[in-house]
XYZ file of C-alpha atoms in Angstrom:
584
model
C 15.645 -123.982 75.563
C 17.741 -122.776 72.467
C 18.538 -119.340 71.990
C 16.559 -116.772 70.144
C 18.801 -115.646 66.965
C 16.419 -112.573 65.637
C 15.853 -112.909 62.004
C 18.334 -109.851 61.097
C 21.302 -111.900 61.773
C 20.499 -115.248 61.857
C 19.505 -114.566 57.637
C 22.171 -112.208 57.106
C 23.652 -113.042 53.549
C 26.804 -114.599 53.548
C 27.651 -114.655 49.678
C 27.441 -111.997 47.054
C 24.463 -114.185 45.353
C 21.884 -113.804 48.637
C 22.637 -110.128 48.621
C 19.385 -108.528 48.075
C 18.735 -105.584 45.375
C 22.108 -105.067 44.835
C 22.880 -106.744 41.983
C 24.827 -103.934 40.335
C 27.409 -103.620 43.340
C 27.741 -107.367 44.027
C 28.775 -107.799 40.218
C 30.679 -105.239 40.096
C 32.657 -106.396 43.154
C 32.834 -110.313 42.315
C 34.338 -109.143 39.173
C 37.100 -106.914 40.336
C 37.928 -110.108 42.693
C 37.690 -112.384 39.706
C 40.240 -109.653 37.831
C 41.958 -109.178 40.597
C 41.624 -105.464 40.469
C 41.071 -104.434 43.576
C 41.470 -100.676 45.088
C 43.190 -99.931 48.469
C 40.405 -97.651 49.589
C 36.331 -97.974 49.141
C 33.236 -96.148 50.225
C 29.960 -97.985 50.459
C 27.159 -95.127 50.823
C 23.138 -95.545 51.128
C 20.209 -95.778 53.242
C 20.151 -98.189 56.031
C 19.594 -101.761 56.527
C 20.679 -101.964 52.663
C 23.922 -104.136 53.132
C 26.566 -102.018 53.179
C 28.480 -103.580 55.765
C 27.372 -107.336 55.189
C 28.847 -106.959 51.502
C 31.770 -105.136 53.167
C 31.858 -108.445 54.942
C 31.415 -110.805 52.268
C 34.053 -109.134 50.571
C 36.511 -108.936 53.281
C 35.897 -112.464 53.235
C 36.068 -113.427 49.367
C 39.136 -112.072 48.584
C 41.404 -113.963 51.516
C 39.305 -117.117 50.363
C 42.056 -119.657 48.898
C 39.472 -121.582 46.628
C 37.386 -119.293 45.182
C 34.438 -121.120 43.246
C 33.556 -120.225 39.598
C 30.731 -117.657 40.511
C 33.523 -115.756 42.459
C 32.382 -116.909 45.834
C 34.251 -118.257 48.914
C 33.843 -121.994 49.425
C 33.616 -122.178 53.409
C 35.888 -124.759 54.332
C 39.549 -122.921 53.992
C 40.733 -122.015 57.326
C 40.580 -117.740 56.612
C 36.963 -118.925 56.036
C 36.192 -121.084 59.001
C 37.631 -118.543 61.176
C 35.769 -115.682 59.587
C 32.324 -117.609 60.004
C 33.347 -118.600 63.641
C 34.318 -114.711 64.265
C 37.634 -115.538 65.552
C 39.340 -113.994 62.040
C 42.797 -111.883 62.306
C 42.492 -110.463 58.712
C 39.260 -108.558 59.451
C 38.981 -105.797 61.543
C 36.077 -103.211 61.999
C 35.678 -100.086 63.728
C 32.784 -98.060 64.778
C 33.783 -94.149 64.080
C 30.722 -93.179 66.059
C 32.031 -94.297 69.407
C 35.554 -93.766 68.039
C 35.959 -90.414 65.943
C 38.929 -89.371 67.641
C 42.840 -88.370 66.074
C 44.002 -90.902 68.950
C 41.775 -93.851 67.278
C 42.635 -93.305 63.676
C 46.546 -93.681 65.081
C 46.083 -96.791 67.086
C 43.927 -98.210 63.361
C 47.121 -96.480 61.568
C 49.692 -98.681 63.885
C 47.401 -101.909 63.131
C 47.923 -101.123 59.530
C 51.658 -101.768 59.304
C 50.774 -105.760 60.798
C 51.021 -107.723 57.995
C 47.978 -110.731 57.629
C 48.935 -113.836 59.689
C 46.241 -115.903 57.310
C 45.256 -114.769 54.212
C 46.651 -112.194 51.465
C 44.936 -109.111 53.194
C 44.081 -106.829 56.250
C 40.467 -105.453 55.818
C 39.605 -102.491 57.991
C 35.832 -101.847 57.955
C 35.326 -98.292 59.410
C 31.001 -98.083 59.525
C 29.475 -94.856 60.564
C 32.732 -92.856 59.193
C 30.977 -89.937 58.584
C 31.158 -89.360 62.233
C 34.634 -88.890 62.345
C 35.832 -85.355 63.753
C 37.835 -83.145 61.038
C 41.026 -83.479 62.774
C 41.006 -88.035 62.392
C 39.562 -87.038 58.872
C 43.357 -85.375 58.207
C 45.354 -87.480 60.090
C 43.423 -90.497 58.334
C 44.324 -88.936 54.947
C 47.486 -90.029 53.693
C 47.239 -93.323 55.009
C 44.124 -93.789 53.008
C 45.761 -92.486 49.855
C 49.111 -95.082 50.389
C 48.857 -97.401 52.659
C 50.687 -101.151 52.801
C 50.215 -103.656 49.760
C 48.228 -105.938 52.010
C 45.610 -103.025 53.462
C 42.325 -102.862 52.204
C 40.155 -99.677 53.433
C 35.742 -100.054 53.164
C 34.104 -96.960 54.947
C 30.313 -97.475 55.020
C 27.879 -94.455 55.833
C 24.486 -93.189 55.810
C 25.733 -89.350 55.119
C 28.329 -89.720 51.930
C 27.009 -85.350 51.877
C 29.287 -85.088 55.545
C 32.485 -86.891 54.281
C 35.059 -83.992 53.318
C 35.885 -84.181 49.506
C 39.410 -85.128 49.593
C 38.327 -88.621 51.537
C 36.292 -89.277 48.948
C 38.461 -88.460 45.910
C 40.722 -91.505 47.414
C 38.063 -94.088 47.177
C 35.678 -95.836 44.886
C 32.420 -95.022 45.539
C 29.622 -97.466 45.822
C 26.009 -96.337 46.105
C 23.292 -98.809 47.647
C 20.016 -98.316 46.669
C 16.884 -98.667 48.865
C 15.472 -102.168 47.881
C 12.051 -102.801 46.155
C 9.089 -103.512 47.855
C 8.695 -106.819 45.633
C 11.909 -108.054 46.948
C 11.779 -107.498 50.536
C 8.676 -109.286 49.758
C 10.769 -112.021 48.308
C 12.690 -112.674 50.819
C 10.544 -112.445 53.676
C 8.647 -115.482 51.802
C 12.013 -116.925 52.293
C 12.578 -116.646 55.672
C 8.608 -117.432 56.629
C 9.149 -120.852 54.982
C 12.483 -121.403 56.371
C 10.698 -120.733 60.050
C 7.479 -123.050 58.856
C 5.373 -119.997 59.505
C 2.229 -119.425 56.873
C 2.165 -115.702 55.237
C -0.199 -113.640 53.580
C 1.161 -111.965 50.468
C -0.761 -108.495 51.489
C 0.073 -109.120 54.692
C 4.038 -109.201 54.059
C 3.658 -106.324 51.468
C 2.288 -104.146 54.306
C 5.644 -105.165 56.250
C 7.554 -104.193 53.389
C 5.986 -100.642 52.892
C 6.384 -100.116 56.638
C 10.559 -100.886 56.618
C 10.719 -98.118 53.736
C 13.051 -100.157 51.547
C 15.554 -101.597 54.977
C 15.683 -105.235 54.559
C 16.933 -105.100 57.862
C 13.856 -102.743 59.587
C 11.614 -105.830 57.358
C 13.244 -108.233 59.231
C 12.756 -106.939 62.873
C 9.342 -105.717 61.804
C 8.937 -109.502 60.642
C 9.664 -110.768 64.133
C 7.468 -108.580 65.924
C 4.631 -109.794 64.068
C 5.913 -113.334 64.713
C 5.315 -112.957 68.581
C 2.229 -111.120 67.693
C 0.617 -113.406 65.957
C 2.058 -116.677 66.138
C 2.825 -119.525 63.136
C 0.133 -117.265 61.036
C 0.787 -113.905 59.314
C -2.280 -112.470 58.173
C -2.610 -109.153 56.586
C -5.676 -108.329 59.773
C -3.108 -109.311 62.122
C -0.189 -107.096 60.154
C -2.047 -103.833 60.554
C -3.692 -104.229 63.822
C -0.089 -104.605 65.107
C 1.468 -101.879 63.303
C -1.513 -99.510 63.430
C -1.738 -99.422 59.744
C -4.937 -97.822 58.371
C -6.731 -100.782 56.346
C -6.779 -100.200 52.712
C -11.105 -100.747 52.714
C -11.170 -97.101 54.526
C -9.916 -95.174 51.835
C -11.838 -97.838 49.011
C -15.080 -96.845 51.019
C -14.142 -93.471 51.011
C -13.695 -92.868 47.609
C -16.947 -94.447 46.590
C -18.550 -91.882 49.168
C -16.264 -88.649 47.768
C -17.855 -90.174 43.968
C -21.349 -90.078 45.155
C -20.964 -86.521 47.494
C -21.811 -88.753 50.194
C -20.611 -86.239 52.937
C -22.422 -87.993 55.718
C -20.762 -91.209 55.158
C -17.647 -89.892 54.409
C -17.372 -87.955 58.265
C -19.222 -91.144 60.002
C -16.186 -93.282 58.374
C -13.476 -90.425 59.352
C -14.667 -90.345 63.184
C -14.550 -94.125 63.175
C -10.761 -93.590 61.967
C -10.075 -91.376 64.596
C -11.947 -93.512 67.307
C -9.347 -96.211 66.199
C -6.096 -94.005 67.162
C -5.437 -92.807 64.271
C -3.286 -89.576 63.490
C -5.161 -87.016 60.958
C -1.698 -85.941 59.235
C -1.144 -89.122 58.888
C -4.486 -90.338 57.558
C -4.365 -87.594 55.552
C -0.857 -88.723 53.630
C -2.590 -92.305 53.469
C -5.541 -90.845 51.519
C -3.256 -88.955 48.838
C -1.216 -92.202 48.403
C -4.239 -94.164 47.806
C -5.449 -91.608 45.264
C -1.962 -91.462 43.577
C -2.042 -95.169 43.554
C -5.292 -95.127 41.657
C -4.018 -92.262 39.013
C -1.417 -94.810 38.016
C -3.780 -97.830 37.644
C -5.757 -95.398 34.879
C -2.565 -96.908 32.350
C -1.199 -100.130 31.726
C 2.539 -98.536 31.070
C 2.594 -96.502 34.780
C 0.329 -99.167 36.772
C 3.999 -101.310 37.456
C 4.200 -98.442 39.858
C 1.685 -99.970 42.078
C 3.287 -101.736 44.596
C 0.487 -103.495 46.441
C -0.459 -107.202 46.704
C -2.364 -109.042 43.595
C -5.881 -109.036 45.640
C -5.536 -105.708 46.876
C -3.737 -104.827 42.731
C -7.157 -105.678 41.661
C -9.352 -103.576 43.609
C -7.099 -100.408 42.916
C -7.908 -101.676 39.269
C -11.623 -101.707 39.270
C -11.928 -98.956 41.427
C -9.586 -96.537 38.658
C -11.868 -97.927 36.043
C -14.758 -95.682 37.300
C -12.797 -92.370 37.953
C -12.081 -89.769 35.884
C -8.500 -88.395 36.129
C -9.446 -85.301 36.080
C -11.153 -85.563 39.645
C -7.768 -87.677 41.116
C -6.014 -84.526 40.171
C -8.167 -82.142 42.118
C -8.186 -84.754 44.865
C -4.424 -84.999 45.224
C -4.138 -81.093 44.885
C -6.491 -80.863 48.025
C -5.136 -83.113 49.650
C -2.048 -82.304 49.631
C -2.800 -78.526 50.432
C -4.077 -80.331 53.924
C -1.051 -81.798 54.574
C 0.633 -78.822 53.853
C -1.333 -76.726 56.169
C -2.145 -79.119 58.546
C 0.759 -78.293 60.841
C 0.001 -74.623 61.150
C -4.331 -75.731 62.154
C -5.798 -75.019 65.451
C -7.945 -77.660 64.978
C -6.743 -80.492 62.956
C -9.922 -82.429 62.767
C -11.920 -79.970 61.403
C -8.934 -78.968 58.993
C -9.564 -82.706 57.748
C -13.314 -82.766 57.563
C -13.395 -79.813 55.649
C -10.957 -81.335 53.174
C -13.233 -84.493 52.815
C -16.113 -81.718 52.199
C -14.297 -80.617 49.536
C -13.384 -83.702 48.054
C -17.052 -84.658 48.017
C -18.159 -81.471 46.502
C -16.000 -82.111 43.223
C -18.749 -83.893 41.341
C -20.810 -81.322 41.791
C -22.613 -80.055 38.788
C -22.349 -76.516 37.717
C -24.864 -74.521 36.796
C -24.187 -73.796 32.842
C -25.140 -70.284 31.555
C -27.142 -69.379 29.129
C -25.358 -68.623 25.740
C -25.000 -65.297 24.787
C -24.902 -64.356 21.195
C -23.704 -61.266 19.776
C -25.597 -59.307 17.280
C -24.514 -58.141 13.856
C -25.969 -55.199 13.921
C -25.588 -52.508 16.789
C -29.017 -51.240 17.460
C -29.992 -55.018 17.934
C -31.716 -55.756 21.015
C -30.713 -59.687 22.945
C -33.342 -61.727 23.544
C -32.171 -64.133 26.492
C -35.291 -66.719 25.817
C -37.049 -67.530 22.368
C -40.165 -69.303 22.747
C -40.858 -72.001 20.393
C -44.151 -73.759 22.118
C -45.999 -72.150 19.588
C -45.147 -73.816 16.661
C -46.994 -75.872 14.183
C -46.368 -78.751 12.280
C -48.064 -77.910 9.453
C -46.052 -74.286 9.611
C -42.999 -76.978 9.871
C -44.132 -79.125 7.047
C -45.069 -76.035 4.491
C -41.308 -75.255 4.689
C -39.794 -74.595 1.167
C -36.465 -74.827 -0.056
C -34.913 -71.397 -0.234
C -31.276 -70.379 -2.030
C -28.828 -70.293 0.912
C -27.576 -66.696 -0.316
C -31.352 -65.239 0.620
C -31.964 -63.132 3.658
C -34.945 -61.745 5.194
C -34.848 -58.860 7.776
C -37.433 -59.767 10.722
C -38.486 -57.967 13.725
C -39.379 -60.146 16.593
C -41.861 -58.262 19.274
C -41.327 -60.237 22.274
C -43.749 -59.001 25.493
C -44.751 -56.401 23.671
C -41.856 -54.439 25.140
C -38.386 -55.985 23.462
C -38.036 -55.916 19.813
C -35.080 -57.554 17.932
C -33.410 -56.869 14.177
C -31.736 -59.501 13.010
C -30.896 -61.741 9.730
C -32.050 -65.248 8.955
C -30.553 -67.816 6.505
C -33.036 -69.848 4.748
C -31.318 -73.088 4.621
C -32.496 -75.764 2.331
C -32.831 -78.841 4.609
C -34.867 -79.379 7.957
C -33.481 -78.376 11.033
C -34.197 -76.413 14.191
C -32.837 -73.537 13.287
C -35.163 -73.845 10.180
C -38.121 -74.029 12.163
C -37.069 -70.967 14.088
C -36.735 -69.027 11.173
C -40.338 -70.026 9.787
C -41.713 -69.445 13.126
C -39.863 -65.523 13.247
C -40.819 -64.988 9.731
C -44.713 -66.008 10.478
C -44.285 -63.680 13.635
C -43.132 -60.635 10.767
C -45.949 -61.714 8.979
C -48.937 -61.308 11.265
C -47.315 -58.039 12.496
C -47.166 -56.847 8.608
C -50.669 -57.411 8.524
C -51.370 -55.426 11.770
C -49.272 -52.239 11.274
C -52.392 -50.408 10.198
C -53.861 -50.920 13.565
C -51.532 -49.340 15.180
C -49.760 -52.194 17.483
C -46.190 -51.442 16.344
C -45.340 -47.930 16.879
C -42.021 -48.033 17.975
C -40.604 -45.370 14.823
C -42.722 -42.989 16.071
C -41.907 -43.597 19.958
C -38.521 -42.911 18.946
C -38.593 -38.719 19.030
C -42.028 -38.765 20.818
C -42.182 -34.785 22.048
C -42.805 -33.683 25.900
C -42.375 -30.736 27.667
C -40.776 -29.196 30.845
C -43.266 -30.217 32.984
C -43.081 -33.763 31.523
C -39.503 -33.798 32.557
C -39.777 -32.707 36.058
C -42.887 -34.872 36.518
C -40.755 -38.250 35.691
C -37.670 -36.731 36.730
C -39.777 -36.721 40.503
C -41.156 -40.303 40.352
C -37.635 -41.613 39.322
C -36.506 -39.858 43.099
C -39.366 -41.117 44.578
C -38.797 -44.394 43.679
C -35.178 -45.198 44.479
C -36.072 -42.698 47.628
C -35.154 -45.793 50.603
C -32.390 -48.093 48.359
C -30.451 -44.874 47.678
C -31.106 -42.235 49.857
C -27.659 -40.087 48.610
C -28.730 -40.195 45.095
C -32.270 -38.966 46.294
C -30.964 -36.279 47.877
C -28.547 -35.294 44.771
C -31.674 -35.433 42.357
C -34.414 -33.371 44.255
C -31.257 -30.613 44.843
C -31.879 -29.153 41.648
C -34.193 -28.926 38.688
C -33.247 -30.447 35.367
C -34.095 -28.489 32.479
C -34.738 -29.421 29.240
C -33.139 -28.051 26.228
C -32.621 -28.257 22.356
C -32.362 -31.771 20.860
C -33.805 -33.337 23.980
C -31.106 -32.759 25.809
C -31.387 -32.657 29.546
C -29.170 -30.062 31.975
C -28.641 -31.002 35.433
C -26.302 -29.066 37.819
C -24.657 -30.092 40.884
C -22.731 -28.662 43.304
C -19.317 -31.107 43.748
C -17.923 -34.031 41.685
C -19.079 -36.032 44.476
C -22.536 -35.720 43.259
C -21.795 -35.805 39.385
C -19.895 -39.484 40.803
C -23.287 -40.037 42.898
C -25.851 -39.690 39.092
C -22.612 -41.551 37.485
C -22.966 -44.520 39.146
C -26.703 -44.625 38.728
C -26.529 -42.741 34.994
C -28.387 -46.173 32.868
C -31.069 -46.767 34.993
C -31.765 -43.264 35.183
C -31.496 -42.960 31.661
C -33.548 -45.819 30.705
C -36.590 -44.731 32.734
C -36.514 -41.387 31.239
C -36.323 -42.733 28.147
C -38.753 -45.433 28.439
C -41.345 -42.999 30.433
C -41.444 -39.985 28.084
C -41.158 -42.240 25.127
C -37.852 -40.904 23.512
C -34.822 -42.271 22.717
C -33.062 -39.631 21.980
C -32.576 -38.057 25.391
C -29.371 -36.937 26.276
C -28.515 -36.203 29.968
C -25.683 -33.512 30.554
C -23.817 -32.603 34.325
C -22.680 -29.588 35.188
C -20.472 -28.522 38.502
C -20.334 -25.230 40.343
C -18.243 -25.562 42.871
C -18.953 -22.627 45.479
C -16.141 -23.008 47.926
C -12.796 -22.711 46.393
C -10.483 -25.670 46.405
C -8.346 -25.959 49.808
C -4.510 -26.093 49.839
C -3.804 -29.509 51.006
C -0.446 -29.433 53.367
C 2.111 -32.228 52.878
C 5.112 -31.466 54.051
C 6.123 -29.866 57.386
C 7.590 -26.844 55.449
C 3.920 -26.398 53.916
C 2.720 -26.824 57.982
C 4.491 -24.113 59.198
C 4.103 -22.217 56.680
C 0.657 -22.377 56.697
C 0.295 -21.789 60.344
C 3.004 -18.912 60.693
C 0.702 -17.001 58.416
C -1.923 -17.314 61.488
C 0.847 -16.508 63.944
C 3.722 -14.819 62.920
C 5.654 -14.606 66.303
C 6.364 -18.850 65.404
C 9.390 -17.375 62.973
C 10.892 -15.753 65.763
C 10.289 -18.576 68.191
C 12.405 -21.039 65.547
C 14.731 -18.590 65.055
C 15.029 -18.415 69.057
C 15.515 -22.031 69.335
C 17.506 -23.096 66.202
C 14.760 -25.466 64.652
C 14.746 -26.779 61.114
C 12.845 -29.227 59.110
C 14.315 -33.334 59.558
């Protein structure tokens, strides 16, 4: 039985060309070789599993090579290469700073230093981890780094460049790897699945992509896991029942329910989520990506952002096609106030389901208002609602054109109780507002005709006279009336008797401001039942106070206490006197 190599090192790049994503660096270093400008110190920086120490390898490697091939590569059959692909190389030598960060190891690696190469034309010291090192091997590791021998070549790789002290890094040339791209982790796992004989699924192997978070090497393990999973077979059912991926069709289905306010749906397909083993955070996240992913399918120039498979590409497609982006706008903003306060819940289910609520309440309509229309002329009346079952299409028919620069005054009597003033443009062409205007105008003219009979006598309601007794007798059913809604204001009205004076004016006294605040708050719908009951619009209601009880000194500080209670009992001067007490 042979051996299991795991994918991670038995694929490992060997040459600057099967370096993946990091194009930039590799040319960048295969021409310094070819120019033979190369620096005594170097710093290779990034996220894991990016190949920062196989280039440091490669490199190592390359630049001891004695036939060097036109694309700057080693050839593999001088002896410094043999024995660096058989591990058995003298020129190479690497050191882990997280098991050795002490002043005593950077010596000893210091004493290696001054060894010149038995094979070769350098000594490469790869120190990975460095950032680990303590600030004492830091200092001691300093002046070495900025001179040391001809033949001594320095590559420090690290996750944490932000933890290396500034004068390390002034002494080297810094190289940052990226985090590589979805499409070519893909890439290469299609590599390595046909180099195994093993049949993929493109979605499948993008899911094992998102999952490594750009780590070739975390794609790689994640690759064999599957493997023993699943067999000679990667499917993309098989990907995310291993890795306990939430399937892409729960969040397509969801959406369609959020678009329809389908809340029953939506929390039948959330509990079946959850009944699964799903996490609720991290549903959550999964839902905003999805609706992020279908914001950038809405353009052609931002949908290269979507970094899906083509079957699953097309879905996002058709499914943008019918969404608005207004509502993936609100829907990320909700969402993402979930995830934000999701943390700080008591119960994180419910937190959810009342986020999915609120994502399927977004398409509800709103109720529009009526539009309100201001009047030109102040003692205009609104009418919310203008009736127009009543007109005629021969009144429609028997319009005439009429100069636009002509106006006609109307008054409108609407249930016999609401009148309106306004002006009306005769306009030369057919058109609703036309038909309004005929319709008001044959309105003015029937009530024209029946002003002699007495149905329109607002004028005279205007100043229509009444008496004392008048007064008191409304002034009493308005009381009675608002009696059990506001019992205060009851009691402030039947306190006194208003009194009726010149110009219709109306005197009412009361005995605090409280009460004055009391008729205040009430004043219009006092006022327009007065008016409205006696008939007169002129009526004018005026509040006066007496206060009987004069205005109490209010004490604030504790000079104004003692004061105001030595004046009760005097012997309290003597007492503080007595005891040497003062104001703090």
């Amino acid at each position: 039985m042979d051996s299991f190599i795991v994918s991670a090192l038995k694929y490992r790049p060997a040459t600057f060309d099967t370096v993946v994503g990091q194009s930039s660096i590799t040319t960048t270093l295969k021409n310094a070789i070819k120019s033979e400008h190369l620096a005594h110190a170097y710093l290779f920086c990034g996220p894991r599993g990016v190949g920062k120490t196989t280039c440091a390898r490669i490199f190592a490697k390359t630049i001891n090579c004695k036939n060097i091939n036109e694309k700057n590569e080693a050839c593999n059959k001088c002896e410094s290469c043999i024995s660096f692909n058989e591990n058995r190389s003298y020129n190479i030598h690497e050191l882990d700073a997280a098991s050795n960060n002490s002043v005593e190891d950077i010596r000893t690696l210091i004493e290696q230093t001054r060894i010149p190469p038995q094979v070769g034309r350098f000594s490469v010291y790869i120190i990975d981890e460095v950032h680990m090192l303590s600030s004492s091997a830091f200092n001691a590791f300093l002046k070495t780094l900025e001179e040391p021998p001809s033949h001594a070549i320095f590559i420090l790789a690290t996750t944490g460049k932000q933890k290396i002290i500034p004068t390390i890094l002034s002494r080297c040339q810094i190289f940052d790897f990226n985090r590589i791209k979805i499409v070519d982790i893909v890439s290469y796992l299609e590599y390595v699945a046909n180099s195994e004989g093993i049949k993929t699924d493109e979605n499948g192997l993008n899911i094992i992509a998102q999952k490594a978070d750009g780590a070739m090497r975390d794609a790689l393990s994640i690759f064999d896991q599957i493997v023993s999973f699943s067999g000679k077979s990667i499917t993309y059912e098989k990907v995310i029942e291993n890795l306990n991926v939430l399937d892409y069709e729960y969040f397509f289905k969801l959406t369609e329910a959020f678009i329809q306010n389908d809340y029953q749906a939506t929390l039948i397909i959330f509990n079946e989520i959850l009944n699964n083993g799903f996490d609720g955070h991290n549903f959550i996240t999964g839902l905003a990506k999805h609706f992020r992913d279908l914001l950038v399918c809405k353009d052609k120039v931002t949908s290269e952002l979507l970094e899906v498979g083509v079957d699953i590409r097309k879905r996002y497609l058709n499914q943008s096609e019918n969404i608005l982006a207004d509502w993936l706008f609100n829907a990320l903003n909700i969402c993402s106030n979930c995830d934000i306060n999701y943390k700080s819940s008591s119960n994180g289910r419910l937190h959810v389901e009342l986020t999915l609520l609120q994502l399927c309440k977004i398409n509800d309509t709103k109720k529009t208002e009526p539009v309100k229309i201001k009047d030109t002329k102040p003692e205009a009346v609104k009418i919310k609602d203008l009736k127009t079952e009543n007109i005629k299409e021969q009144e429609i028919k028997e319009i005439k054109t009429i100069p636009p620069q002509e106006k006609t005054s109307i008054i409108i009597k609407e249930d016999k109780t609401k009148y309106i003033s306004s002006s009306v443009n005769k306009q030369t062409s057919f058109s609703i507002k036309d038909a309004l205007s005929q319709t008001e105008k044959t309105v003015q003219e029937k009530e024209t005709n029946n002003e002699q009979t007495g149905e329109i006598d607002n004028i005279n309601k205007l100043e229509n006279k009444f008496t004392q007794d008048d007064l008191q007798k409304i002034w009493t059913n308005f009381s009675d009336n608002i009696k059990e809604d506001k019992p205060r204001l009851y009691n402030t009205l039947i306190s006194n008797i208003p009194k009726l004076t010149d110009n219709y004016n109306i005197e009412f006294v009361v005995n605090n401001s409280l009460q004055e605040n009391e008729i205040n708050l009430s004043r219009i719908e006092l006022m327009k039942f007065l008016k409205d009951e006696l008939n007169n619009q002129k009526i004018e209601l005026i509040i006066k106070i007496t206060d009987t009880e004069p205005e109490k000194k209010k004490l604030y500080t504790d000079s104004d206490k003692f004061d105001y209670l030595q004046e009760k009992n005097p012997n309290l001067i003597k007492f503080k006197e007595k005891l040497n007490l003062d104001f703090k």
